[in-house]
Amino acid sequence: MSNDDWLLFAKVAQYKSFSEAARRLAIPTTTVSRRIQQLESQLGERLFIRSTRNVALTELGLRLLPKTKRLETVLEELRTTIENNSIDITGKLKLSTSDTLAQFLIPTLVASFSEQYPFVNVDISSSNRNEQIINESIDFSFRIGNLEDSNLIAYNICEIEYVFVASPQFIAKSDCEITLSALEQLPCTVINIDGKNVPWLISESNNALELNINTKYQVDSLYVAKSLAKAGCGIALLPKFIVKDPIKSGTLVTLLDEVNIQKKPLNLIYFDKHFLSEKSKVFLEHIKAQHSHLENMINPVIS
């Protein structure tokens, strides 16, 4: 016996007609009749006395009707509570991200989200280490790279495009032609996360090949890598969104433009898709709605 069947019983009793109840509920009269018959069969007793002109409640129907009215009231209150909760979603949303994304992407994203959901507080932690989402009670983590923990879920925001860059001064004083093989001798700046160097990968014949490079500088920040490149400290492999402005101003130039550099995923990582809180659900939907805008921010046209 479902709540819907009891609510249907109440409507038939209210209008004293199967056809009128069906009309008001916008369902076939045969459906109303069938469901009431099923309800009576489960009870083992009639709820209505039917005649060709009208429908009347039996003694059992009269006893049960007030209880179904209370059920109708409770369910209506429940629906109202859920609707209000959807309108005024509250709570604290805990986000983690890298220092780079915290400066470049998160402020704009959080500002647009807060306009739509002003009662949700946002706690942002920025670090270049990969936090344990479960242990640190993080709702969502923005991370660059493939998901390593199979217990987590990753929503792919976009694929990040990279370019080789160096300063004009470094190129001018370089003693050799800058080629892929020359990267083994030329000074390069590498990103190190959680004690591991992030490899430089190119795509060739549908395979990812790791380049052998001279790791002259090792940093944990894309912005530091950009600053070293601008200062003339060799070559860096950086996302387009990091180097768009210095390329435009001429303090950096791109190298090896013909090389097919492997893209890296920008993921929104979270733990459980089945039991997300309301604040997490609306944040995830907000990210999905911003998909095209975010991709244009991450992969700008550079020249």
mmCIF file of N, CA, C and O in Angstrom, residues 124-172:
data_model
loop_
_atom_site.group_PDB
_atom_site.id
_atom_site.type_symbol
_atom_site.label_atom_id
_atom_site.label_comp_id
_atom_site.label_asym_id
_atom_site.label_seq_id
_atom_site.Cartn_x
_atom_site.Cartn_y
_atom_site.Cartn_z
ATOM 1 N N ILE A 124 37.665 27.547 1.552
ATOM 2 C CA ILE A 124 38.612 27.186 0.494
ATOM 3 C C ILE A 124 39.992 26.950 1.100
ATOM 4 O O ILE A 124 40.530 27.827 1.781
ATOM 5 N N SER A 125 40.550 25.787 0.865
ATOM 6 C CA SER A 125 41.936 25.512 1.272
ATOM 7 C C SER A 125 42.760 25.304 0.009
ATOM 8 O O SER A 125 42.361 24.558 -0.882
ATOM 9 N N SER A 126 43.881 26.002 -0.075
ATOM 10 C CA SER A 126 44.739 25.891 -1.259
ATOM 11 C C SER A 126 46.078 25.289 -0.860
ATOM 12 O O SER A 126 46.713 25.732 0.096
ATOM 13 N N SER A 127 46.455 24.274 -1.581
ATOM 14 C CA SER A 127 47.715 23.581 -1.316
ATOM 15 C C SER A 127 48.104 22.806 -2.559
ATOM 16 O O SER A 127 47.246 22.363 -3.318
ATOM 17 N N ASN A 128 49.391 22.646 -2.759
ATOM 18 C CA ASN A 128 49.854 21.875 -3.914
ATOM 19 C C ASN A 128 50.065 20.409 -3.592
ATOM 20 O O ASN A 128 50.566 19.664 -4.423
ATOM 21 N N ARG A 129 49.658 19.993 -2.408
ATOM 22 C CA ARG A 129 49.645 18.564 -2.114
ATOM 23 C C ARG A 129 48.240 18.037 -2.360
ATOM 24 O O ARG A 129 47.265 18.787 -2.343
ATOM 25 N N ASN A 130 48.121 16.763 -2.600
ATOM 26 C CA ASN A 130 46.820 16.149 -2.869
ATOM 27 C C ASN A 130 46.205 15.657 -1.570
ATOM 28 O O ASN A 130 46.601 14.630 -1.031
ATOM 29 N N GLU A 131 45.246 16.422 -1.053
ATOM 30 C CA GLU A 131 44.614 16.059 0.207
ATOM 31 C C GLU A 131 43.813 14.768 0.096
ATOM 32 O O GLU A 131 43.342 14.398 -0.967
ATOM 33 N N GLN A 132 43.640 14.135 1.235
ATOM 34 C CA GLN A 132 42.737 13.003 1.323
ATOM 35 C C GLN A 132 41.335 13.553 1.576
ATOM 36 O O GLN A 132 41.042 14.074 2.654
ATOM 37 N N ILE A 133 40.474 13.458 0.575
ATOM 38 C CA ILE A 133 39.150 14.067 0.656
ATOM 39 C C ILE A 133 38.362 13.513 1.837
ATOM 40 O O ILE A 133 37.714 14.252 2.577
ATOM 41 N N ILE A 134 38.399 12.199 2.030
ATOM 42 C CA ILE A 134 37.598 11.581 3.086
ATOM 43 C C ILE A 134 38.097 12.020 4.453
ATOM 44 O O ILE A 134 37.330 12.429 5.318
ATOM 45 N N ASN A 135 39.408 11.937 4.661
ATOM 46 C CA ASN A 135 39.976 12.236 5.965
ATOM 47 C C ASN A 135 39.829 13.697 6.346
ATOM 48 O O ASN A 135 39.712 14.034 7.523
ATOM 49 N N GLU A 136 39.823 14.581 5.373
ATOM 50 C CA GLU A 136 39.781 16.003 5.666
ATOM 51 C C GLU A 136 38.408 16.613 5.449
ATOM 52 O O GLU A 136 38.246 17.814 5.461
ATOM 53 N N SER A 137 37.408 15.781 5.245
ATOM 54 C CA SER A 137 36.015 16.241 5.121
ATOM 55 C C SER A 137 35.849 17.300 4.048
ATOM 56 O O SER A 137 35.133 18.285 4.229
ATOM 57 N N ILE A 138 36.526 17.111 2.936
ATOM 58 C CA ILE A 138 36.432 18.043 1.813
ATOM 59 C C ILE A 138 35.280 17.622 0.916
ATOM 60 O O ILE A 138 35.126 16.453 0.591
ATOM 61 N N ASP A 139 34.457 18.590 0.535
ATOM 62 C CA ASP A 139 33.331 18.284 -0.359
ATOM 63 C C ASP A 139 33.801 18.078 -1.795
ATOM 64 O O ASP A 139 33.394 17.119 -2.452
ATOM 65 N N PHE A 140 34.632 19.002 -2.279
ATOM 66 C CA PHE A 140 35.128 18.914 -3.651
ATOM 67 C C PHE A 140 36.577 19.372 -3.702
ATOM 68 O O PHE A 140 36.979 20.276 -2.971
ATOM 69 N N SER A 141 37.328 18.749 -4.600
ATOM 70 C CA SER A 141 38.719 19.149 -4.815
ATOM 71 C C SER A 141 38.945 19.380 -6.307
ATOM 72 O O SER A 141 38.579 18.540 -7.130
ATOM 73 N N PHE A 142 39.520 20.530 -6.647
ATOM 74 C CA PHE A 142 39.893 20.833 -8.029
ATOM 75 C C PHE A 142 41.344 20.421 -8.219
ATOM 76 O O PHE A 142 42.230 20.953 -7.541
ATOM 77 N N ARG A 143 41.582 19.486 -9.125
ATOM 78 C CA ARG A 143 42.941 18.988 -9.314
ATOM 79 C C ARG A 143 43.256 18.789 -10.798
ATOM 80 O O ARG A 143 42.386 18.423 -11.585
ATOM 81 N N ILE A 144 44.522 19.029 -11.127
ATOM 82 C CA ILE A 144 45.018 18.805 -12.474
ATOM 83 C C ILE A 144 45.676 17.435 -12.509
ATOM 84 O O ILE A 144 46.528 17.123 -11.672
ATOM 85 N N GLY A 145 45.293 16.605 -13.450
ATOM 86 C CA GLY A 145 45.886 15.285 -13.586
ATOM 87 C C GLY A 145 44.860 14.184 -13.441
ATOM 88 O O GLY A 145 43.702 14.420 -13.090
ATOM 89 N N ASN A 146 45.267 12.970 -13.697
ATOM 90 C CA ASN A 146 44.373 11.824 -13.652
ATOM 91 C C ASN A 146 44.063 11.421 -12.219
ATOM 92 O O ASN A 146 44.875 11.605 -11.312
ATOM 93 N N LEU A 147 42.868 10.859 -12.036
ATOM 94 C CA LEU A 147 42.428 10.395 -10.722
ATOM 95 C C LEU A 147 43.103 9.063 -10.404
ATOM 96 O O LEU A 147 43.037 8.117 -11.174
ATOM 97 N N GLU A 148 43.768 9.020 -9.240
ATOM 98 C CA GLU A 148 44.483 7.805 -8.860
ATOM 99 C C GLU A 148 43.681 6.913 -7.922
ATOM 100 O O GLU A 148 43.856 5.702 -7.906
ATOM 101 N N ASP A 149 42.794 7.500 -7.117
ATOM 102 C CA ASP A 149 42.013 6.734 -6.141
ATOM 103 C C ASP A 149 40.693 6.311 -6.783
ATOM 104 O O ASP A 149 39.837 7.140 -7.082
ATOM 105 N N SER A 150 40.507 5.017 -6.973
ATOM 106 C CA SER A 150 39.301 4.513 -7.639
ATOM 107 C C SER A 150 38.057 4.662 -6.773
ATOM 108 O O SER A 150 36.938 4.486 -7.248
ATOM 109 N N ASN A 151 38.223 4.965 -5.482
ATOM 110 C CA ASN A 151 37.072 5.163 -4.603
ATOM 111 C C ASN A 151 36.450 6.547 -4.765
ATOM 112 O O ASN A 151 35.387 6.821 -4.214
ATOM 113 N N LEU A 152 37.127 7.417 -5.505
ATOM 114 C CA LEU A 152 36.647 8.773 -5.697
ATOM 115 C C LEU A 152 36.035 8.923 -7.088
ATOM 116 O O LEU A 152 36.220 8.086 -7.969
ATOM 117 N N ILE A 153 35.321 10.013 -7.265
ATOM 118 C CA ILE A 153 34.655 10.297 -8.533
ATOM 119 C C ILE A 153 35.247 11.581 -9.098
ATOM 120 O O ILE A 153 35.486 12.543 -8.355
ATOM 121 N N ALA A 154 35.488 11.597 -10.393
ATOM 122 C CA ALA A 154 36.052 12.785 -11.031
ATOM 123 C C ALA A 154 35.132 13.270 -12.139
ATOM 124 O O ALA A 154 34.817 12.519 -13.058
ATOM 125 N N TYR A 155 34.696 14.521 -12.027
ATOM 126 C CA TYR A 155 33.969 15.161 -13.116
ATOM 127 C C TYR A 155 34.974 15.974 -13.916
ATOM 128 O O TYR A 155 35.619 16.892 -13.391
ATOM 129 N N ASN A 156 35.142 15.633 -15.178
ATOM 130 C CA ASN A 156 36.121 16.301 -16.019
ATOM 131 C C ASN A 156 35.595 17.656 -16.489
ATOM 132 O O ASN A 156 34.626 17.737 -17.227
ATOM 133 N N ILE A 157 36.233 18.716 -16.019
ATOM 134 C CA ILE A 157 35.827 20.067 -16.406
ATOM 135 C C ILE A 157 36.315 20.383 -17.813
ATOM 136 O O ILE A 157 35.573 20.896 -18.647
ATOM 137 N N CYS A 158 37.572 20.069 -18.082
ATOM 138 C CA CYS A 158 38.123 20.252 -19.422
ATOM 139 C C CYS A 158 39.505 19.619 -19.477
ATOM 140 O O CYS A 158 40.034 19.162 -18.461
ATOM 141 N N GLU A 159 40.089 19.606 -20.677
ATOM 142 C CA GLU A 159 41.464 19.163 -20.863
ATOM 143 C C GLU A 159 42.343 20.404 -21.003
ATOM 144 O O GLU A 159 42.075 21.273 -21.834
ATOM 145 N N ILE A 160 43.380 20.492 -20.194
ATOM 146 C CA ILE A 160 44.227 21.683 -20.164
ATOM 147 C C ILE A 160 45.299 21.601 -21.252
ATOM 148 O O ILE A 160 46.009 20.603 -21.378
ATOM 149 N N GLU A 161 45.413 22.662 -22.032
ATOM 150 C CA GLU A 161 46.409 22.735 -23.096
ATOM 151 C C GLU A 161 47.687 23.406 -22.575
ATOM 152 O O GLU A 161 47.621 24.417 -21.863
ATOM 153 N N TYR A 162 48.838 22.844 -22.949
ATOM 154 C CA TYR A 162 50.141 23.317 -22.469
ATOM 155 C C TYR A 162 50.987 23.841 -23.630
ATOM 156 O O TYR A 162 50.792 23.465 -24.786
ATOM 157 N N VAL A 163 51.959 24.702 -23.282
ATOM 158 C CA VAL A 163 52.931 25.199 -24.262
ATOM 159 C C VAL A 163 54.317 25.255 -23.613
ATOM 160 O O VAL A 163 54.442 25.435 -22.398
ATOM 161 N N PHE A 164 55.361 25.071 -24.441
ATOM 162 C CA PHE A 164 56.731 25.328 -23.998
ATOM 163 C C PHE A 164 56.980 26.831 -24.069
ATOM 164 O O PHE A 164 56.636 27.470 -25.072
ATOM 165 N N VAL A 165 57.584 27.387 -23.040
ATOM 166 C CA VAL A 165 57.865 28.823 -23.033
ATOM 167 C C VAL A 165 59.268 29.098 -22.497
ATOM 168 O O VAL A 165 59.826 28.299 -21.730
ATOM 169 N N ALA A 166 59.797 30.242 -22.900
ATOM 170 C CA ALA A 166 61.073 30.751 -22.385
ATOM 171 C C ALA A 166 61.092 32.248 -22.651
ATOM 172 O O ALA A 166 60.278 32.775 -23.422
ATOM 173 N N SER A 167 62.027 32.935 -22.031
ATOM 174 C CA SER A 167 62.138 34.372 -22.263
ATOM 175 C C SER A 167 62.908 34.648 -23.540
ATOM 176 O O SER A 167 63.755 33.840 -23.960
ATOM 177 N N PRO A 168 62.661 35.769 -24.189
ATOM 178 C CA PRO A 168 63.434 36.118 -25.392
ATOM 179 C C PRO A 168 64.933 36.209 -25.094
ATOM 180 O O PRO A 168 65.762 35.855 -25.944
ATOM 181 N N GLN A 169 65.293 36.669 -23.899
ATOM 182 C CA GLN A 169 66.701 36.794 -23.525
ATOM 183 C C GLN A 169 67.368 35.417 -23.471
ATOM 184 O O GLN A 169 68.513 35.242 -23.911
ATOM 185 N N PHE A 170 66.650 34.426 -22.894
ATOM 186 C CA PHE A 170 67.220 33.089 -22.812
ATOM 187 C C PHE A 170 67.433 32.506 -24.205
ATOM 188 O O PHE A 170 68.471 31.908 -24.491
ATOM 189 N N ILE A 171 66.450 32.687 -25.075
ATOM 190 C CA ILE A 171 66.567 32.159 -26.444
ATOM 191 C C ILE A 171 67.732 32.812 -27.175
ATOM 192 O O ILE A 171 68.502 32.152 -27.889
ATOM 193 N N ALA A 172 67.898 34.128 -26.955
ATOM 194 C CA ALA A 172 68.957 34.853 -27.661
ATOM 195 C C ALA A 172 70.344 34.380 -27.240
ATOM 196 O O ALA A 172 71.272 34.332 -28.067
#
